[in-house]
CSV table of C-alpha atoms in Angstrom, one decimal:
chain,number,residue,atom,x,y,z
V,196,MET,CA,111.1,137.7,129.9
V,197,ASN,CA,112.5,136.4,126.8
V,198,LEU,CA,114.2,133.1,127.5
V,199,ALA,CA,117.4,134.4,125.4
V,200,GLU,CA,117.8,136.4,128.5
V,201,ALA,CA,118.8,133.8,130.6
V,202,LEU,CA,121.8,133.7,128.8
V,203,GLU,CA,123.2,137.4,129.4
V,204,ILE,CA,122.9,135.9,133.2
V,205,HIS,CA,124.8,133.2,133.0
V,206,ALA,CA,127.5,134.7,131.3
V,207,ARG,CA,127.5,137.5,133.8
V,208,ALA,CA,127.6,134.9,136.8
V,209,GLN,CA,129.3,131.7,135.3
V,210,PRO,CA,131.4,133.0,132.6
V,211,GLU,CA,133.8,130.5,132.4
V,212,HIS,CA,131.2,127.2,133.0
V,213,PRO,CA,131.2,125.1,130.5
V,214,ALA,CA,127.3,125.6,127.9
V,215,VAL,CA,128.1,123.0,125.2
V,216,ILE,CA,130.5,120.3,124.6
V,217,ALA,CA,130.8,118.7,121.2
V,218,GLY,CA,133.8,116.4,121.2
V,219,THR,CA,136.8,118.2,122.0
V,220,THR,CA,135.2,121.4,121.8
V,221,THR,CA,133.8,123.2,125.0
V,222,VAL,CA,132.2,126.3,124.9
V,223,THR,CA,131.8,128.4,127.9
V,224,HIS,CA,128.5,130.7,129.0
V,225,ALA,CA,130.0,133.9,128.6
V,226,ASP,CA,131.3,132.6,124.9
V,227,PHE,CA,128.0,131.1,123.8
V,228,ALA,CA,126.0,134.0,124.9
V,229,ALA,CA,128.1,136.1,122.6
V,230,ARG,CA,127.5,134.0,120.0
V,231,VAL,CA,124.2,134.3,120.5
V,232,ARG,CA,124.5,138.2,120.5
V,233,ASP,CA,126.5,138.2,117.6
V,234,LEU,CA,124.1,136.2,115.1
V,235,ALA,CA,120.7,138.3,116.5
V,236,ALA,CA,122.8,141.4,115.4
V,237,GLY,CA,123.7,139.8,111.8
V,238,LEU,CA,120.0,138.6,111.8
V,239,LEU,CA,118.2,142.5,112.2
V,240,GLU,CA,121.2,143.5,109.8
V,241,ARG,CA,120.2,141.3,107.2
V,242,GLY,CA,116.4,143.0,107.7
V,243,ILE,CA,114.8,140.0,110.3
V,244,ARG,CA,112.5,141.7,112.2
V,245,PRO,CA,110.4,140.6,115.4
V,246,GLY,CA,107.5,138.4,114.5
V,247,ASP,CA,109.3,137.0,111.0
V,248,LEU,CA,109.8,133.3,110.8
V,249,VAL,CA,113.1,132.3,110.7
V,250,GLY,CA,114.0,128.5,109.1
V,251,VAL,CA,117.2,126.6,111.0
V,252,CYS,CA,118.2,123.6,109.1
V,253,LEU,CA,121.2,123.2,110.3
V,254,SER,CA,123.2,119.6,111.6
V,255,ASP,CA,122.7,118.8,115.5
V,256,SER,CA,125.9,121.0,116.4
V,257,ILE,CA,126.8,124.3,118.7
V,258,ASP,CA,125.5,126.1,115.6
V,259,HIS,CA,122.3,124.9,115.8
V,260,LEU,CA,122.0,126.2,119.7
V,261,VAL,CA,123.3,129.3,118.7
V,262,ALA,CA,120.7,129.8,116.3
V,263,ASN,CA,118.0,128.6,118.1
V,264,PHE,CA,118.5,131.4,120.9
V,265,ALA,CA,119.6,134.1,118.4
V,266,VAL,CA,116.2,134.0,116.3
V,267,ILE,CA,113.9,134.3,119.6
V,268,ARG,CA,116.3,136.6,121.4
V,269,MET,CA,116.0,139.4,118.4
V,270,GLY,CA,111.9,138.7,118.2
V,271,ALA,CA,111.8,136.4,115.6
V,272,VAL,CA,109.7,132.8,115.3
V,273,LEU,CA,111.8,129.6,114.9
V,274,LEU,CA,110.7,127.3,112.0
V,275,PRO,CA,112.7,124.0,112.9
V,276,MET,CA,113.2,122.0,109.5
V,277,ASP,CA,115.1,118.5,109.2
V,278,LEU,CA,118.1,118.8,107.7
V,279,ARG,CA,117.6,115.1,106.7
V,280,TRP,CA,114.4,116.3,104.6
V,281,THR,CA,114.7,116.4,100.7
V,282,ARG,CA,115.3,120.2,99.9
V,283,ALA,CA,111.7,119.4,97.9
V,284,GLU,CA,110.1,118.9,101.5
V,285,GLN,CA,112.3,122.0,103.1
V,286,GLN,CA,110.8,124.2,100.1
V,287,ARG,CA,107.5,122.9,100.9
V,288,LEU,CA,107.9,124.0,104.9
V,289,ALA,CA,109.1,127.1,103.7
V,290,MET,CA,106.7,128.4,101.6
V,291,HIS,CA,103.6,127.3,103.0
V,292,PHE,CA,104.5,129.4,106.2
V,293,GLY,CA,105.8,132.0,104.5
V,294,CYS,CA,109.6,132.0,106.1
V,295,THR,CA,111.7,135.1,105.9
V,296,LEU,CA,115.2,133.7,105.9
V,297,VAL,CA,116.5,129.9,106.4
V,298,LEU,CA,119.6,129.6,108.1
V,299,ALA,CA,121.2,126.6,106.3
V,300,GLU,CA,124.5,124.7,106.0
V,301,THR,CA,127.0,126.2,103.0
V,302,ASP,CA,126.9,123.8,101.1
V,303,ALA,CA,123.1,123.1,101.1
V,304,ALA,CA,121.3,123.8,98.0
V,305,PRO,CA,119.5,127.2,97.9
V,306,LEU,CA,115.6,126.8,98.3
V,307,VAL,CA,113.6,128.6,95.5
V,308,GLY,CA,111.8,131.9,96.1
V,309,VAL,CA,113.0,131.6,99.9
V,310,ALA,CA,116.2,133.6,101.4
V,311,CYS,CA,119.0,131.1,102.5
V,312,ALA,CA,122.3,131.9,104.2
V,313,SER,CA,124.7,129.9,106.3
V,314,MET,CA,126.2,130.7,110.0
V,315,ALA,CA,129.0,132.6,108.9
V,316,ALA,CA,127.0,135.0,106.7
V,317,THR,CA,125.0,135.6,109.1
V,318,MET,CA,127.4,136.9,112.3
V,319,GLY,CA,126.8,140.5,113.2
V,320,GLN,CA,128.6,142.3,115.8
V,321,GLY,CA,127.6,144.4,118.6
V,322,ALA,CA,124.4,144.3,121.4
V,323,THR,CA,121.2,144.7,120.2
V,324,PRO,CA,118.1,144.9,122.8
V,325,ILE,CA,116.5,141.7,123.6
V,326,ALA,CA,113.0,141.8,122.1
V,327,PRO,CA,110.1,141.1,124.9
V,328,GLY,CA,108.8,137.6,125.5
V,329,GLY,CA,106.2,136.2,127.4
V,330,ASP,CA,103.1,135.8,125.0
V,331,ALA,CA,105.2,136.5,121.8
V,332,PRO,CA,105.5,133.4,119.5
V,333,LEU,CA,108.9,131.9,120.0
V,334,LEU,CA,108.5,129.0,118.3
V,335,LEU,CA,106.3,127.3,114.9
V,336,SER,CA,106.8,123.6,117.0
V,337,LEU,CA,105.5,121.4,113.7
V,338,SER,CA,104.0,117.7,114.2
V,339,SER,CA,106.7,115.3,113.8
V,340,GLY,CA,107.2,114.1,110.6
V,341,THR,CA,105.8,116.6,108.8
V,342,THR,CA,106.2,116.0,105.3
V,343,GLY,CA,102.7,117.2,103.2
V,344,ARG,CA,100.7,119.4,104.3
V,345,PRO,CA,102.6,121.1,107.3
V,346,LYS,CA,100.9,121.8,110.8
V,347,GLY,CA,101.5,123.2,114.0
V,348,PRO,CA,101.1,125.4,116.8
V,349,LEU,CA,103.0,128.5,117.9
V,350,ILE,CA,104.2,128.4,120.8
V,351,THR,CA,105.2,131.5,123.4
V,352,HIS,CA,107.7,132.4,125.4
V,353,ALA,CA,105.5,131.9,128.7
V,354,HIS,CA,104.7,128.1,127.0
V,355,MET,CA,107.9,127.2,126.7
V,356,LEU,CA,108.8,128.7,130.1
V,357,ARG,CA,106.3,126.5,131.6
V,358,ARG,CA,107.5,123.7,129.9
V,359,PHE,CA,110.9,124.2,131.3
V,360,TRP,CA,109.3,124.2,134.8
V,361,THR,CA,108.3,120.1,134.1
V,362,HIS,CA,111.4,119.4,133.4
V,363,TRP,CA,112.8,121.0,136.6
V,364,MET,CA,109.9,120.5,139.1
V,365,ASN,CA,108.9,117.0,138.1
V,366,ILE,CA,111.7,115.3,136.3
V,367,GLY,CA,115.1,117.2,138.6
V,368,LEU,CA,117.1,119.0,135.6
V,369,ASN,CA,119.0,121.7,137.2
V,370,ALA,CA,122.0,124.2,137.0
V,371,SER,CA,124.2,121.6,137.5
V,372,GLU,CA,122.9,119.8,135.1
V,373,ARG,CA,125.7,117.6,132.3
V,374,TYR,CA,123.0,116.5,129.5
V,375,VAL,CA,123.9,114.2,126.9
V,376,SER,CA,121.5,115.4,123.9
V,377,ALA,CA,121.7,112.3,121.7
V,378,THR,CA,118.6,112.7,119.9
V,379,PRO,CA,118.3,115.5,116.8
V,380,LEU,CA,117.8,119.4,117.8
V,381,TYR,CA,115.5,119.0,115.2
V,382,PHE,CA,113.1,117.1,117.2
V,383,GLY,CA,110.6,118.5,119.7
V,384,GLY,CA,112.3,116.6,122.7
V,385,GLY,CA,115.9,116.9,121.9
V,386,ARG,CA,115.7,120.4,121.1
V,387,THR,CA,113.3,121.1,124.2
V,388,PHE,CA,115.4,119.5,127.1
V,389,ALA,CA,118.6,121.0,125.5
V,390,MET,CA,117.6,124.6,125.6
V,391,SER,CA,116.3,124.0,129.0
V,392,VAL,CA,119.5,122.9,130.3
V,393,LEU,CA,121.0,125.8,128.8
V,394,PHE,CA,118.4,127.8,130.0
V,395,SER,CA,118.8,126.5,133.5
V,396,GLY,CA,122.9,127.0,133.3
V,397,GLY,CA,123.2,123.7,133.2
V,398,THR,CA,126.0,122.3,130.5
V,399,VAL,CA,125.1,120.2,127.3
V,400,ILE,CA,127.1,117.6,125.5
V,401,LEU,CA,126.2,116.8,122.4
V,402,PHE,CA,126.2,113.6,120.8
V,403,PRO,CA,123.9,113.3,118.2
V,404,PRO,CA,123.0,110.3,116.0
V,405,PRO,CA,123.7,107.9,114.4
V,406,PHE,CA,125.9,106.0,116.8
V,407,ARG,CA,127.1,102.6,118.4
V,408,ALA,CA,125.5,101.9,121.9
V,409,PRO,CA,129.3,101.5,123.1
V,410,ASP,CA,130.4,104.6,121.4
V,411,LEU,CA,127.4,106.8,123.9
V,412,LEU,CA,128.3,104.3,126.7
V,413,ALA,CA,132.1,105.6,126.4
V,414,GLU,CA,131.0,109.4,125.9
V,415,LEU,CA,128.9,109.4,128.9
V,416,ALA,CA,131.8,107.9,131.4
V,417,ARG,CA,134.1,110.9,129.6
V,418,THR,CA,131.9,113.2,130.2
V,419,ARG,CA,130.9,112.7,133.5
V,420,ALA,CA,127.0,112.8,132.0
V,421,THR,CA,124.6,113.2,134.5
V,422,SER,CA,121.3,113.2,132.0
V,423,ALA,CA,120.2,111.9,129.0
V,424,PHE,CA,117.7,112.1,126.9
V,425,LEU,CA,116.9,108.7,124.5
V,426,VAL,CA,114.1,107.6,122.0
V,427,PRO,CA,113.0,103.9,122.9
V,428,THR,CA,114.8,102.6,119.7
V,429,GLN,CA,118.2,104.0,121.0
V,430,LEU,CA,117.0,102.7,124.5
V,431,ARG,CA,117.1,99.3,122.7
V,432,LYS,CA,120.2,99.1,121.8
V,433,LEU,CA,121.3,99.8,125.2
V,434,LEU,CA,119.4,97.0,126.7
V,435,ALA,CA,121.4,94.7,124.0
V,436,GLU,CA,124.9,94.9,125.8
V,437,ALA,CA,126.0,93.1,128.6
V,438,ASP,CA,125.6,94.2,132.0
V,439,ALA,CA,129.2,95.1,132.2
V,440,VAL,CA,129.3,97.6,129.4
V,441,LEU,CA,126.4,99.2,130.6
V,442,ALA,CA,128.5,101.1,133.6
V,443,PRO,CA,128.4,104.5,132.7
V,444,ALA,CA,124.6,104.6,132.3
V,445,ARG,CA,124.3,103.5,135.9
V,446,ALA,CA,126.2,106.1,136.9
V,447,LEU,CA,123.7,108.7,135.5
V,448,ARG,CA,121.2,110.6,137.7
V,449,THR,CA,118.4,110.5,135.5
V,450,LEU,CA,117.5,108.6,132.2
V,451,ILE,CA,114.7,110.4,130.1
V,452,SER,CA,112.7,108.8,127.4
V,453,SER,CA,109.9,109.9,125.3
V,454,GLY,CA,108.5,109.7,121.6
V,455,ALA,CA,106.9,106.0,121.4
V,456,PRO,CA,105.6,103.6,124.6
V,457,LEU,CA,107.7,101.4,126.0
V,458,ASP,CA,106.7,97.9,126.8
V,459,PRO,CA,106.6,96.9,130.7
V,460,GLU,CA,109.3,94.8,130.5
V,461,GLU,CA,111.5,97.0,129.0
V,462,ARG,CA,110.5,99.5,131.4
V,463,ARG,CA,111.8,97.4,134.4
V,464,ASP,CA,114.8,96.3,132.8
V,465,LEU,CA,115.9,99.7,132.3
V,466,CYS,CA,115.6,100.4,135.4
V,467,THR,CA,117.4,97.7,136.7
V,468,ARG,CA,120.2,97.2,134.0
V,469,VAL,CA,120.6,101.1,132.7
V,470,CYS,CA,119.6,103.2,135.2
V,471,ALA,CA,117.8,103.4,138.4
V,472,ASN,CA,116.3,106.6,137.6
V,473,PHE,CA,114.8,105.7,134.8
V,474,ILE,CA,111.7,108.1,133.7
V,475,GLU,CA,109.6,107.9,130.9
V,476,TYR,CA,108.2,111.2,129.7
V,477,TYR,CA,105.0,111.0,128.1
V,478,ALA,CA,104.6,114.2,125.8
V,479,SER,CA,103.2,116.2,122.9
V,480,THR,CA,104.6,118.4,120.1
V,481,GLU,CA,101.6,120.8,120.5
V,482,GLY,CA,101.3,120.5,124.3
V,483,GLY,CA,104.6,119.5,126.0
V,484,GLY,CA,104.9,117.4,129.1
V,485,VAL,CA,102.1,115.5,129.5
V,486,SER,CA,102.7,112.8,132.4
V,487,ILE,CA,105.9,110.8,133.8
V,488,SER,CA,106.5,107.5,134.6
V,489,THR,CA,108.9,107.0,137.3
V,490,PRO,CA,110.1,103.9,140.0
V,491,ALA,CA,107.8,104.8,142.0
V,492,THR,CA,104.6,104.7,139.6
V,493,ARG,CA,105.7,101.9,138.2
V,494,THR,CA,105.1,100.0,141.5
V,495,HIS,CA,101.8,100.9,140.8
V,496,ALA,CA,100.7,101.1,137.4
V,497,PRO,CA,103.7,99.1,135.3
V,498,ASP,CA,101.5,99.4,132.3
V,499,SER,CA,101.1,103.2,132.2
V,500,VAL,CA,103.3,106.3,131.3
V,501,GLY,CA,102.6,107.8,134.5
V,502,ARG,CA,100.6,110.4,136.7
V,503,PRO,CA,100.3,114.0,134.9
V,504,VAL,CA,102.9,116.6,135.6
V,505,PHE,CA,102.7,120.2,137.5
V,506,ALA,CA,99.4,122.0,136.5
V,507,VAL,CA,98.6,119.7,133.6
V,508,GLU,CA,94.8,118.1,134.2
V,509,ALA,CA,94.4,115.1,132.2
V,510,GLN,CA,90.7,113.4,131.3
V,511,VAL,CA,89.7,110.3,128.8
V,512,VAL,CA,86.5,111.0,126.7
V,513,ASP,CA,83.9,109.7,124.5
V,514,ASP,CA,83.1,111.2,120.9
V,515,ALA,CA,80.8,113.8,122.8
V,516,HIS,CA,83.5,114.8,124.9
V,517,THR,CA,81.8,113.8,127.8
V,518,PRO,CA,84.5,112.4,130.8
V,519,LEU,CA,84.2,108.7,131.2
V,520,PRO,CA,84.3,106.9,134.1
V,521,ALA,CA,87.8,105.6,135.7
V,522,GLY,CA,89.1,102.5,134.0
V,523,GLN,CA,87.7,102.8,130.5
V,524,VAL,CA,89.0,103.4,127.2
V,525,GLY,CA,88.5,106.3,125.5
V,526,ARG,CA,89.6,109.8,123.6
V,527,PHE,CA,92.6,111.2,125.8
V,528,ARG,CA,92.8,114.9,126.1
V,529,TYR,CA,94.7,117.5,128.4
V,530,ARG,CA,95.1,121.0,129.2
V,531,GLY,CA,97.6,123.0,130.9
V,532,PRO,CA,99.8,126.5,130.5
V,533,GLY,CA,102.2,124.9,128.4
V,534,VAL,CA,99.5,123.8,125.7
V,535,ALA,CA,99.0,125.8,122.7
V,536,ASP,CA,95.4,126.6,121.6
V,537,SER,CA,95.4,125.9,117.6
V,538,TYR,CA,97.4,125.2,114.6
V,539,HIS,CA,99.0,128.1,113.1
V,540,MET,CA,97.2,128.9,109.7
V,541,ASP,CA,94.9,125.6,109.5
V,542,ASP,CA,91.7,125.9,111.0
V,543,GLU,CA,90.7,122.5,110.3
V,544,ALA,CA,93.5,120.5,111.8
V,545,SER,CA,92.6,122.8,114.7
V,546,ARG,CA,88.9,121.9,115.3
V,547,ASP,CA,90.1,118.1,115.1
V,548,ALA,CA,92.7,118.4,118.1
V,549,PHE,CA,91.4,121.4,119.9
V,550,HIS,CA,87.8,121.3,122.0
V,551,ASP,CA,86.9,123.7,124.5
V,552,GLY,CA,90.2,124.7,125.9
V,553,TRP,CA,91.8,121.2,125.6
V,554,PHE,CA,94.0,119.5,123.3
V,555,TYR,CA,93.4,116.0,122.0
V,556,PRO,CA,96.7,114.5,120.8
V,557,GLY,CA,95.0,111.4,119.1
V,558,ASP,CA,96.0,108.9,121.4
V,559,LEU,CA,93.3,106.4,122.7
V,560,ALA,CA,93.5,106.1,126.9
V,561,GLU,CA,92.4,105.0,130.1
V,562,ILE,CA,92.9,106.6,133.5
V,563,ASP,CA,92.7,104.4,136.8
V,564,ALA,CA,91.4,105.7,139.9
V,565,GLY,CA,94.8,106.5,141.1
V,566,GLY,CA,95.5,109.2,138.3
V,567,HIS,CA,98.0,106.7,136.3
V,568,ILE,CA,97.6,106.8,132.4
V,569,THR,CA,97.5,103.8,130.1
V,570,LEU,CA,97.8,104.6,126.5
V,571,ARG,CA,95.9,102.3,124.8
V,572,GLY,CA,96.8,103.0,120.9
V,573,ARG,CA,96.1,105.9,118.7
V,574,THR,CA,92.3,107.0,117.5
V,575,LYS,CA,93.5,106.8,114.0
V,576,ASP,CA,95.7,104.0,114.2
V,577,MET,CA,92.8,101.8,115.6
V,578,ILE,CA,91.7,98.8,113.5
V,579,ILE,CA,88.0,98.5,113.2
V,580,ARG,CA,87.5,94.5,112.1
V,581,GLY,CA,83.7,94.0,111.2
V,582,GLY,CA,82.8,96.8,113.9
V,583,VAL,CA,84.7,95.5,116.5
V,584,ASN,CA,87.7,98.1,117.5
V,585,ILE,CA,90.7,97.0,117.9
V,586,HIS,CA,93.8,98.5,119.3
V,587,PRO,CA,97.0,97.8,117.4
V,588,GLY,CA,99.3,98.8,120.8
V,589,GLU,CA,98.2,95.5,122.4
V,590,ILE,CA,99.0,93.3,119.8
V,591,GLU,CA,102.4,95.0,119.2
V,592,THR,CA,103.1,94.6,122.9
V,593,ILE,CA,102.2,91.0,122.7
V,594,LEU,CA,104.3,90.5,119.4
V,595,ARG,CA,107.3,92.2,121.1
V,596,ASP,CA,107.1,89.8,123.8
V,597,HIS,CA,107.7,86.8,121.8
V,598,SER,CA,111.5,85.8,122.0
V,599,SER,CA,112.4,86.0,118.3
V,600,VAL,CA,110.6,89.4,117.5
V,601,ARG,CA,113.0,92.7,118.4
V,602,ASP,CA,110.0,95.2,116.9
V,603,ALA,CA,106.8,94.8,115.9
V,604,ALA,CA,104.4,97.3,114.2
V,605,VAL,CA,100.2,96.6,113.3
V,606,VAL,CA,98.4,98.7,110.9
V,607,GLY,CA,94.7,98.0,109.3
V,608,TRP,CA,94.5,95.7,106.4
V,609,PRO,CA,91.7,96.8,103.7
V,610,SER,CA,89.3,94.1,103.5
V,611,LYS,CA,86.0,94.1,100.9
V,612,THR,CA,84.2,91.2,103.7
V,613,LEU,CA,85.5,92.8,107.3
V,614,GLY,CA,86.2,97.0,106.6
V,615,GLU,CA,90.1,95.6,108.0
V,616,GLU,CA,91.9,93.1,108.9
V,617,VAL,CA,95.1,93.1,111.3
V,618,ALA,CA,98.6,93.0,109.3
V,619,ALA,CA,101.7,93.0,111.5
V,620,PHE,CA,105.5,94.0,110.9
V,621,VAL,CA,107.8,92.2,112.5
V,622,VAL,CA,111.7,92.5,113.0
V,623,THR,CA,113.1,89.0,113.8
V,624,GLU,CA,116.2,87.6,115.1
V,625,GLY,CA,116.5,85.9,112.3
V,626,PRO,CA,114.0,83.9,110.4
V,627,THR,CA,110.8,83.2,111.8
V,628,ASP,CA,108.0,81.2,110.6
V,629,ALA,CA,104.7,83.0,110.2
V,630,GLU,CA,102.7,79.9,111.8
V,631,VAL,CA,105.2,80.5,115.0
V,632,LEU,CA,103.8,84.1,115.7
V,633,THR,CA,100.0,83.3,114.8
V,634,ASP,CA,100.3,80.5,117.4
V,635,TRP,CA,101.7,82.8,119.8
V,636,CYS,CA,98.9,85.6,119.1
V,637,ARG,CA,96.6,83.0,119.5
V,638,SER,CA,97.7,81.8,122.9
V,639,GLN,CA,97.8,85.7,124.1
V,640,LEU,CA,94.6,87.3,122.2
V,641,ALA,CA,91.0,87.1,121.0
V,642,PRO,CA,91.1,85.5,117.7
V,643,TYR,CA,89.9,88.7,116.3
V,644,LYS,CA,93.1,90.3,117.3
V,645,VAL,CA,95.3,87.9,115.8
V,646,PRO,CA,96.8,89.1,112.5
V,647,ALA,CA,95.9,87.6,109.0
V,648,LEU,CA,98.8,89.1,107.9
V,649,PHE,CA,102.7,88.6,108.7
V,650,VAL,CA,105.9,91.2,107.1
V,651,SER,CA,109.0,90.3,107.8
V,652,LEU,CA,111.0,93.6,107.8
V,653,ASP,CA,114.9,94.6,108.4
V,654,ASP,CA,114.3,97.4,110.2
V,655,MET,CA,111.1,99.7,111.2
V,656,PRO,CA,110.8,103.3,108.9
V,657,ARG,CA,110.7,105.8,111.5
V,658,ASN,CA,110.9,109.4,111.5
V,659,SER,CA,113.5,111.7,113.2
V,660,ALA,CA,111.8,111.3,116.5
V,661,GLY,CA,111.8,107.5,116.8
V,662,LYS,CA,108.2,107.1,115.6
V,663,VAL,CA,107.6,104.4,113.5
V,664,LEU,CA,105.8,105.7,109.9
V,665,LYS,CA,103.0,103.3,110.0
V,666,ALA,CA,101.4,105.0,107.2
V,667,LYS,CA,104.7,104.0,104.8
V,668,LEU,CA,104.1,100.2,106.1
V,669,ALA,CA,100.7,100.4,104.6
V,670,THR,CA,101.9,100.8,101.5
V,671,ARG,CA,103.6,97.7,101.8
V,672,LEU,CA,100.6,95.6,102.0
V,673,PRO,CA,99.5,93.5,99.6
V,674,ASP,CA,96.2,94.6,97.3
V,675,ARG,CA,94.1,91.8,97.7
V,676,ASP,CA,91.0,91.3,100.2
V,677,GLY,CA,92.3,90.5,104.2
V,678,GLY,CA,89.2,88.8,104.8
V,679,ALA,CA,90.1,86.1,102.3
């Protein structure tokens, strides 16, 4: 089926049930389906045809959700575009993939050689046929932070439906959901969870970032929210609040995190102080959900991101793609019904990430005998110091365990003598001497893993998914021999 068909079902079965809440505005399922219907008609009137690529470059609003479903209803392919990108970045993306039209904010500067239109100027009227779904492309799902050479796979209606299955079967989202969308709708997790809840007939409550933790907690209470999806940086803001202030979060049925790994202590505190049913959802843009860490899995493997979700098979392999025994660190790969098979228009990137039906997200991991997946860093992030592999994730965890360190990111520092040295960027609570952090690392790590350089920051540079931009950090490294 075309995923937009579900909207018509809900419009008939529960026309007055809230579909979207944004502040004081409530849109019912009947009204939401009508708006999608009218925009789909308008796209057809503008000459958009099935298979055309339509960019959506809108704020985190009701219109954004309407646009997503209208594009796929009439058979076009959705191209998410981040409103926070510069116009030059948006231009490169639209031109690279041959975008036919970009739906933009009314005050947005036009793109050169690419048709742009506001929602108001595109709305049509009247019902139009719903395009076929199934294996038809639905979304060009860009890898997060795509600002250089864009890459991403074409996700079909069938792929996305199977990703929705994971939300229902493994996380427990359902038709009675009052889900708070508090991450950008451009971002894969924010977009997919919101569309899944609307497909199910539930209610999406828009509360876009940035926001203060007390304001989010007040919104949870005001809307009687049942679930929310937050990235780790947002969750850490919640953990900074007093227990009494966190009461609205404890009323949630489910709290979901994704986008970057959390430390075991953070997982424990989120479960005990914020929401008893705290779920860490390990996923990728290309393949959707991989595994979930729940209160139950954390009793067996507190460091892991849990076990694979329904119908997903996961393995750890060596550089020759040979599976490794339980407990060994290697390249992580997985496959399943929601996983794409290549990057669109990029054979070179496809060869690196897809092999024999498996997708390689670029993570290093180990899988224990019970199926628990523990991430051990990124293959591209891995530091090779004097021929020894060093996994940044391990050092970052140790640094964050120090009482004065609020956040940490570790990168390789070019060295003439050792190839690479270890450099650590830290966000601290007040001034912290590098010698103190060096001594701390020496007490917890092998000597070769201790950072040779500490750089203090006010905050980490992050993309819209909350991931640290390590490439940007690397540009701040001193231009000298890190091994000296």
